[in-house]
Short mmCIF file of C-alpha atoms and ligand atoms in Angstrom, two decimals:
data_model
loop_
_atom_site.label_atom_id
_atom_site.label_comp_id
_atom_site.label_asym_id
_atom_site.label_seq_id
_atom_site.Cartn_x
_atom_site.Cartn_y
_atom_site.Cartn_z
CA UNK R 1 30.09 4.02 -8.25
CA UNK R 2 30.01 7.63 -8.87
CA UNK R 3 28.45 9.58 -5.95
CA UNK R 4 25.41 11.96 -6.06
CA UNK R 5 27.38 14.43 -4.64
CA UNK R 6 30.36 14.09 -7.51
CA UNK R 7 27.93 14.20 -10.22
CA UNK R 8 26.45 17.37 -8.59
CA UNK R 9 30.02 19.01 -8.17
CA UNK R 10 30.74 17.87 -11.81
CA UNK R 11 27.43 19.95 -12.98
CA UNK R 12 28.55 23.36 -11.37
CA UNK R 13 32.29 22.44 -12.83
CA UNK R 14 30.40 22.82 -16.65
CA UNK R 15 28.30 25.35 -15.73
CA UNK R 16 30.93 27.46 -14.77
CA UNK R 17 32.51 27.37 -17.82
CA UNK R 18 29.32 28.21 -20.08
CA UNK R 19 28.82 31.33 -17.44
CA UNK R 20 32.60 32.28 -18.69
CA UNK R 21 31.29 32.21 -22.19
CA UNK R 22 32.58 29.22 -24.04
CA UNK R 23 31.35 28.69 -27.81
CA UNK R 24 28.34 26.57 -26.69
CA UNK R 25 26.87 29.26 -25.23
CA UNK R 26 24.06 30.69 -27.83
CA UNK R 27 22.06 32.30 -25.47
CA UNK R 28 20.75 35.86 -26.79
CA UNK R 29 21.22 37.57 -23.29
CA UNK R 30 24.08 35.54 -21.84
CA UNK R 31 21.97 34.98 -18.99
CA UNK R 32 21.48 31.82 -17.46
CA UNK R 33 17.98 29.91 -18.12
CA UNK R 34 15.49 30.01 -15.23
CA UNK R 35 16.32 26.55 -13.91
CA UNK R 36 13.39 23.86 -14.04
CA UNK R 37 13.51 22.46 -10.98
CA UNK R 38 11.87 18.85 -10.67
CA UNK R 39 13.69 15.46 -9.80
CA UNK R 40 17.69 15.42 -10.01
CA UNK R 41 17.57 12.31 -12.30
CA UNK R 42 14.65 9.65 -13.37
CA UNK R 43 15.54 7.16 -10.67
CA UNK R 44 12.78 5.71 -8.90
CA UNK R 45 12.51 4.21 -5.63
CA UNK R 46 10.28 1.70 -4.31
CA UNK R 47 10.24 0.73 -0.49
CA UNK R 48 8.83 -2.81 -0.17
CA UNK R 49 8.32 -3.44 3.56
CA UNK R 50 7.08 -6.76 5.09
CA UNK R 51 6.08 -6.43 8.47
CA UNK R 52 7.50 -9.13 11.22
CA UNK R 53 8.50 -11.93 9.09
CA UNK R 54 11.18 -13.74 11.06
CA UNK R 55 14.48 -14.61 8.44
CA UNK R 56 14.32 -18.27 10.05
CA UNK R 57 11.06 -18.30 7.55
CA UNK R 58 13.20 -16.52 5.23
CA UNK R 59 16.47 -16.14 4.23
CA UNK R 60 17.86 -18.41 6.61
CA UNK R 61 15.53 -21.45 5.97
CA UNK R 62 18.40 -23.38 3.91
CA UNK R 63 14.91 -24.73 1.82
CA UNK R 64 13.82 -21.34 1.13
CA UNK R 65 10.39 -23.11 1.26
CA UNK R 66 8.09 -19.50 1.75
CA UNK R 67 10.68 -16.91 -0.43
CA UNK R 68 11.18 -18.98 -3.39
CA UNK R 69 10.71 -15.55 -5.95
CA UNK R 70 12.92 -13.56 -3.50
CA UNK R 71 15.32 -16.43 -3.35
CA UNK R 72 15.63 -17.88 -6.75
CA UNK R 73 14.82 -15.31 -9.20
CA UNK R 74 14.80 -11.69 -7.70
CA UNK R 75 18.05 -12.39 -5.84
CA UNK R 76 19.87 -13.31 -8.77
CA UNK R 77 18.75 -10.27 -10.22
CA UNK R 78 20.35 -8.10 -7.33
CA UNK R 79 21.89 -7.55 -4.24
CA UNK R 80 21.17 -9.00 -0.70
CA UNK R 81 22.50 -8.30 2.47
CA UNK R 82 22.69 -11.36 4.56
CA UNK R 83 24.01 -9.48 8.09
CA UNK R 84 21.24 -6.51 7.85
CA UNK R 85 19.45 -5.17 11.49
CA UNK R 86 16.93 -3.53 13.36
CA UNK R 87 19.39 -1.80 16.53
CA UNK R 88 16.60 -0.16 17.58
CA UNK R 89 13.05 -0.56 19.39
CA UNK R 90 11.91 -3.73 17.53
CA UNK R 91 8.43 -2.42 17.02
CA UNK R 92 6.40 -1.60 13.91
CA UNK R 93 6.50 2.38 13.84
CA UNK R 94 10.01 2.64 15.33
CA UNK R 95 11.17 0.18 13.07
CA UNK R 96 8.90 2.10 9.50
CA UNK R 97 10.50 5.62 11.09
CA UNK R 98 14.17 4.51 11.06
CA UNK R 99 13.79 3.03 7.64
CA UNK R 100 12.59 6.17 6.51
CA UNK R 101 14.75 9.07 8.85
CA UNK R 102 18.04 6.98 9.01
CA UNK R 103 17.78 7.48 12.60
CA UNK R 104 16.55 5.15 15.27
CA UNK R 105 12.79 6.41 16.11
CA UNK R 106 11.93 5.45 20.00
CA UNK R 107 7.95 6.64 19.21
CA UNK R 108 4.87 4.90 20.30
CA UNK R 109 3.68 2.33 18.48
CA UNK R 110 0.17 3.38 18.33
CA UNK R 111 0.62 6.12 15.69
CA UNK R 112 0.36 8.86 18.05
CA UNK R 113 3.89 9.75 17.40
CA UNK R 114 5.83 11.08 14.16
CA UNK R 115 9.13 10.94 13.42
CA UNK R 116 11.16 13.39 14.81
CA UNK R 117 14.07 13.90 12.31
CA UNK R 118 13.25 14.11 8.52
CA UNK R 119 11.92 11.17 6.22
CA UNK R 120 13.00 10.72 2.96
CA UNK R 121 10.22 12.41 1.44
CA UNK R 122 10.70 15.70 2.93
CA UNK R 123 14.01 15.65 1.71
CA UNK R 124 13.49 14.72 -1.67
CA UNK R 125 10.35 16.89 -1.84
CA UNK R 126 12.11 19.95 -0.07
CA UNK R 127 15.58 19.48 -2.41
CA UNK R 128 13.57 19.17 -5.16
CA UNK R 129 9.97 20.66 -5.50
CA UNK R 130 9.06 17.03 -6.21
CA UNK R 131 5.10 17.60 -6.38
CA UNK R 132 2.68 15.73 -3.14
CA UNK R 133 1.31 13.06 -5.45
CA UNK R 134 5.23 11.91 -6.16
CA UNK R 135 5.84 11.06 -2.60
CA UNK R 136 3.38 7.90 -0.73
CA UNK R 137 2.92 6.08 1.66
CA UNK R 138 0.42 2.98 0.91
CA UNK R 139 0.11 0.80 3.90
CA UNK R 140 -2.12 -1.72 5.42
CA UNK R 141 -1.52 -0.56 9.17
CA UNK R 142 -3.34 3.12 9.16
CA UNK R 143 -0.91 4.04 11.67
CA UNK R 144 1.81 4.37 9.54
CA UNK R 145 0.29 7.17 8.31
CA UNK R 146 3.02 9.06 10.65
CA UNK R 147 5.79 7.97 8.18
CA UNK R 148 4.07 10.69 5.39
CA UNK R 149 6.35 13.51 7.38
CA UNK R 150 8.56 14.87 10.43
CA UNK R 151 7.86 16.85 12.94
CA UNK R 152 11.71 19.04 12.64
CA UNK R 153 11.07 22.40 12.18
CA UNK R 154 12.65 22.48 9.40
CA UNK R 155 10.72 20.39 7.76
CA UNK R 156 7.36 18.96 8.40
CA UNK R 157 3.94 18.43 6.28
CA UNK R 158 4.18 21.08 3.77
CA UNK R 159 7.27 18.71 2.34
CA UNK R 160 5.15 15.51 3.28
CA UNK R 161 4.47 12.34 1.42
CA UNK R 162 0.70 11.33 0.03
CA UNK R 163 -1.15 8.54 2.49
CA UNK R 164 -3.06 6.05 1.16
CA UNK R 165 -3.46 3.39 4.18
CA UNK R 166 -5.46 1.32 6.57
CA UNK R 167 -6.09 -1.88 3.46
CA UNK R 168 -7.36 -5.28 5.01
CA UNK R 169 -4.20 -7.40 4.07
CA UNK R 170 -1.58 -7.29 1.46
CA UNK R 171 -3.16 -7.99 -1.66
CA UNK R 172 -5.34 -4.92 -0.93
CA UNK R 173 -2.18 -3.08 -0.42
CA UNK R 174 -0.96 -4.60 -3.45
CA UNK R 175 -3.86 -3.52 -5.18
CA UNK R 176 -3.90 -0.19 -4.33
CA UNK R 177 -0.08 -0.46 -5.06
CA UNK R 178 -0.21 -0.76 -8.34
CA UNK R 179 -3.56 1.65 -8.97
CA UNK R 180 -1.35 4.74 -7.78
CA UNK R 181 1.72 3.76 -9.87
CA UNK R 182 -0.27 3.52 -12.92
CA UNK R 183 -2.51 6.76 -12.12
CA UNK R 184 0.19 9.17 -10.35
CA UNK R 185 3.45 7.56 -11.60
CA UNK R 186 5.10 8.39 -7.88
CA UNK R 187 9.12 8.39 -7.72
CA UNK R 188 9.63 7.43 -4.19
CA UNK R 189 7.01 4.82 -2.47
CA UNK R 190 7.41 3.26 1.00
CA UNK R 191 4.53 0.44 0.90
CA UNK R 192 3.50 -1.15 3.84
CA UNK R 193 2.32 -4.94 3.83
CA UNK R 194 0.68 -6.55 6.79
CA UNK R 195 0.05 -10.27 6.90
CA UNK R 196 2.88 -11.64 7.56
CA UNK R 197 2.37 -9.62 11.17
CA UNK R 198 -1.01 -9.98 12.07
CA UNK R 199 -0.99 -13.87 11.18
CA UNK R 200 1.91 -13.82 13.52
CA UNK R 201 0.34 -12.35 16.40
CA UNK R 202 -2.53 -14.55 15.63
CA UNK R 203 -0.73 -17.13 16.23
CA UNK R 204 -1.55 -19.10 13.17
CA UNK R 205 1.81 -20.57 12.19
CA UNK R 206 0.13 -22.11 8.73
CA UNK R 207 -1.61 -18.19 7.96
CA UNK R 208 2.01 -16.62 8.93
CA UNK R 209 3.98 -19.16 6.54
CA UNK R 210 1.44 -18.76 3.80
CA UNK R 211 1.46 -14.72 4.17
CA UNK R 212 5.07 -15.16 3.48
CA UNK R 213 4.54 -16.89 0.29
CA UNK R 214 1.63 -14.73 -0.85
CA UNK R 215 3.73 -11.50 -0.21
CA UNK R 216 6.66 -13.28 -2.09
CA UNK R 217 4.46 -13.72 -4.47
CA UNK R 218 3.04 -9.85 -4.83
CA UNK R 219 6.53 -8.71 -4.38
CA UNK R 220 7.72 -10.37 -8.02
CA UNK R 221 4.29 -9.30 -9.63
CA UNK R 222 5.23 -6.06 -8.78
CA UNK R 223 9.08 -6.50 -10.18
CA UNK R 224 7.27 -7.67 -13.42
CA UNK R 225 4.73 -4.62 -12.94
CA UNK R 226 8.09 -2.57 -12.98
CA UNK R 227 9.68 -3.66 -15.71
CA UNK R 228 6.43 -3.15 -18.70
CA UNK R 229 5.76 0.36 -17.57
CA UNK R 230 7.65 2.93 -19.51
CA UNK R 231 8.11 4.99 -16.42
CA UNK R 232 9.27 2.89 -14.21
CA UNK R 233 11.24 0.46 -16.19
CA UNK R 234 15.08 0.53 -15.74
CA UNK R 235 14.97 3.45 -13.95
CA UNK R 236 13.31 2.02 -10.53
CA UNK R 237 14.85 0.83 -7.45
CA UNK R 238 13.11 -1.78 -5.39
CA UNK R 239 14.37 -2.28 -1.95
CA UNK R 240 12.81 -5.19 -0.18
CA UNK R 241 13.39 -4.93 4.20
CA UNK R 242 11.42 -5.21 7.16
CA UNK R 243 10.24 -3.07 10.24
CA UNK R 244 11.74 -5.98 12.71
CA UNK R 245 11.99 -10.02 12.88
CA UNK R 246 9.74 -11.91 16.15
CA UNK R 247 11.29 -13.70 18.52
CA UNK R 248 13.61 -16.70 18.21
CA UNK R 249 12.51 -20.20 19.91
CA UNK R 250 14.45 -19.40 23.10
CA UNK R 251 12.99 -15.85 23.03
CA UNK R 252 9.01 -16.72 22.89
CA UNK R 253 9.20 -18.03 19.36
CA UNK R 254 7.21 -17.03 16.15
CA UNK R 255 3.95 -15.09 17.77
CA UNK R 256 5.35 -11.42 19.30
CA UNK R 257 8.22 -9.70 18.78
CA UNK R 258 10.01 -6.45 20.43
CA UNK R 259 13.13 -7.91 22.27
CA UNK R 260 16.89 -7.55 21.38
CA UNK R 261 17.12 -11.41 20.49
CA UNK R 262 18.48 -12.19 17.58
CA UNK R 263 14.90 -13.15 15.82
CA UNK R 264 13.48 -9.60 16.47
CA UNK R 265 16.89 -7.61 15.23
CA UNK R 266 17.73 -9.71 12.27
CA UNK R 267 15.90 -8.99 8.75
CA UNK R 268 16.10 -8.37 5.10
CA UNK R 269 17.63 -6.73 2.63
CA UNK R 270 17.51 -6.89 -0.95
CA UNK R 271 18.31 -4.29 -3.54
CA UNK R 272 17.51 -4.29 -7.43
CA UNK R 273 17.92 -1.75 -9.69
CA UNK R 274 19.45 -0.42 -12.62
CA UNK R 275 23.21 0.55 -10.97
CA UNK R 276 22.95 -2.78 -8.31
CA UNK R 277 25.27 -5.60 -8.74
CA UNK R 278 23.24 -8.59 -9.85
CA UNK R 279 23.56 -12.11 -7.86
CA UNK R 280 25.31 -10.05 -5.62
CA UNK R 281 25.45 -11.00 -1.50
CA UNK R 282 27.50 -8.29 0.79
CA UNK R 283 30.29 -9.31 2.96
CA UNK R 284 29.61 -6.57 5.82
CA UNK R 285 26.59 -6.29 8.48
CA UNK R 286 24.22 -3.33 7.70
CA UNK R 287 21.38 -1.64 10.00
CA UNK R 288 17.87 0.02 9.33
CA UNK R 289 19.30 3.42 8.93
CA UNK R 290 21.64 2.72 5.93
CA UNK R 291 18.52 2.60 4.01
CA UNK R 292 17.81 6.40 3.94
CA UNK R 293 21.39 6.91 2.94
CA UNK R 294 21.35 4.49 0.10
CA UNK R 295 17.94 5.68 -1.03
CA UNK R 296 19.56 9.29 -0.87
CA UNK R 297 22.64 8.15 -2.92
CA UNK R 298 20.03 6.72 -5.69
CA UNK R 299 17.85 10.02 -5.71
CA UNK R 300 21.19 12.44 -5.14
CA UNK R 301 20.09 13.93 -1.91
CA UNK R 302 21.46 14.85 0.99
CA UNK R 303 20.25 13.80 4.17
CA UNK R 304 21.81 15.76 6.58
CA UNK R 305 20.30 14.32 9.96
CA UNK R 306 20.42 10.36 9.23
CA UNK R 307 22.50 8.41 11.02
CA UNK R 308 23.08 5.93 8.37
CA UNK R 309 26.05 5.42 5.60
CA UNK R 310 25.84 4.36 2.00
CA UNK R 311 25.93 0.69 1.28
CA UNK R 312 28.02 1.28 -1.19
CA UNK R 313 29.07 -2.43 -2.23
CA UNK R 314 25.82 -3.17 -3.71
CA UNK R 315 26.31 -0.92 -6.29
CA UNK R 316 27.95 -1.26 -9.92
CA UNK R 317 31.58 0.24 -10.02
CA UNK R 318 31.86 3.47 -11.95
CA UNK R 319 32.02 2.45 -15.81
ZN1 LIG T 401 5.65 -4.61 12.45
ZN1 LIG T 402 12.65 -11.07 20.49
#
């Protein structure tokens, strides 16, 4: 694939040679335009985010009793990363933050913390002069409120995303969802959905399996949602992941989660998108914080303080 960053060099190449005063140049002055500044490109991201499902419910279930949309029709429509982790605190907020800073986020899990290093939206919205209402974060938990900005000096609210939070369960988030879509036609979404979670921690093993069909459910309405809306269609990037797994059976099983087993670190990944391989599964292991890079690649931004890389496989070679 061609990289933000060599389309953006490829840019100032041209423009140079207008400034020099090739025949295309018809401007009365010979000045250069005021530049409109807005997004780099129409791409638009969507951050799907199921909190706590474990991928022995998922992925890994050879069955694929509770994912059947994810598994059977979404997948073959993109790319999946089988080998894909949470390295860091396996915790709801920690886990949000480093999805959206690239960085692995040791902050309390009560929402009295933000992220320390820059989310995506402060980026885009600080590269760009992408507008508030362009930039949310819809969640179920309220405390993820803390993923709308940073607090580096650098950055920080002024460059924040919109909140809309604190919704009863996920078809209330999906609901709300697809209101702001339609109403402020956002380019870059993290939405929160919290079943799958709570049912856990309930410990209601039939409510935690069925939240995992209902939210595989909501997540292919919302493919479908995608595709008939002018603005979004062929131009949007869903990225389905979660915050962290719960414990494996040897580990304290289905309930809690926030270890370093193997249930807790292990989760998701699935890309889909106009530039990502279709029926497409990646051959090397991926964490949390390649997420803001590959998000960055997609938007052409540079995100200077994440830890993460590029997942560069998933993406259609350059034509
Ligand atoms: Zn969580
Ligand atoms: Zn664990």
């Amino acid at each position: 694939m061609q990289t933000g960053l060599t389309r953006i060099l490829m840019v100032v190449a041209c423009s140079g040679v207008l400034a020099a005063g090739c025949a295309g140049d018809n401007r009365p002055s010979g000045k250069p335009e005021t530049m409109k500044r807005g997004a780099a490109n129409d791409n638009k991201v969507i951050l799907f985010v199921i909190d706590g499902p474990r991928h022995t419910e998922a992925f890994d279930d050879p069955a694929h009793t509770h994912v059947p949309r994810m598994w059977d029709d979404l997948r073959m429509q993109g790319a999946v990363v089988p080998q894909f982790f949470n390295n860091g605190r396996t915790l709801t907020n920690p886990g949000h933050a480093a999805i959206i800073t690239g960085t692995w986020q040791d902050i309390a899990n009560d929402g009295s913390e933000r992220p320390t290093k820059p989310t995506l939206f402060e980026y885009y919205r600080k590269a760009y002069a992408v507008a508030p209402e362009e930039t949310y974060v819809v969640s179920g938990k309220g405390k993820l409120d803390v993923c709308s900005y940073s607090t580096h000096p650098d950055f920080g609210a002024p460059f924040g995303a919109t909140e809309s939070v604190g919704f009863e369960d996920d078809q209330a988030v999906f609901d709300e969802l697809t209101a702001i879509l339609r109403k402020n036609k956002p380019r870059l979404v993290l939405a929160c959905f919290p079943t799958v979670d709570r049912t856990g921690h309930g410990r209601d093993y039939g409510g935690y399996l069925a939240a995992i069909s209902q939210v595989d459910s909501l997540l292919h309405q919302l493919w479908l949602f995608l595709q008939d809306d002018p603005f979004y269609a062929d131009q949007t990037y869903l990225i389905v992941t979660n915050d962290h797994g719960r414990h494996d059976e040897k580990n304290g099983g289905f309930a809690n989660h926030g270890c370093a087993c193997d249930g807790c670190r292990r989760i998701m990944f699935m890309a889909l998108g106009p530039e990502i391989k279709a029926a497409y599964t990646a051959s090397d292991d991926y964490d949390q914080r390649d997420i803001c890079n590959t998000v960055a690649e997609i938007l052409e931004l540079s995100v200077l303080h994440s830890e993460g890389r590029v997942i560069e496989e998933i993406f259609k070679a350059a034509p």
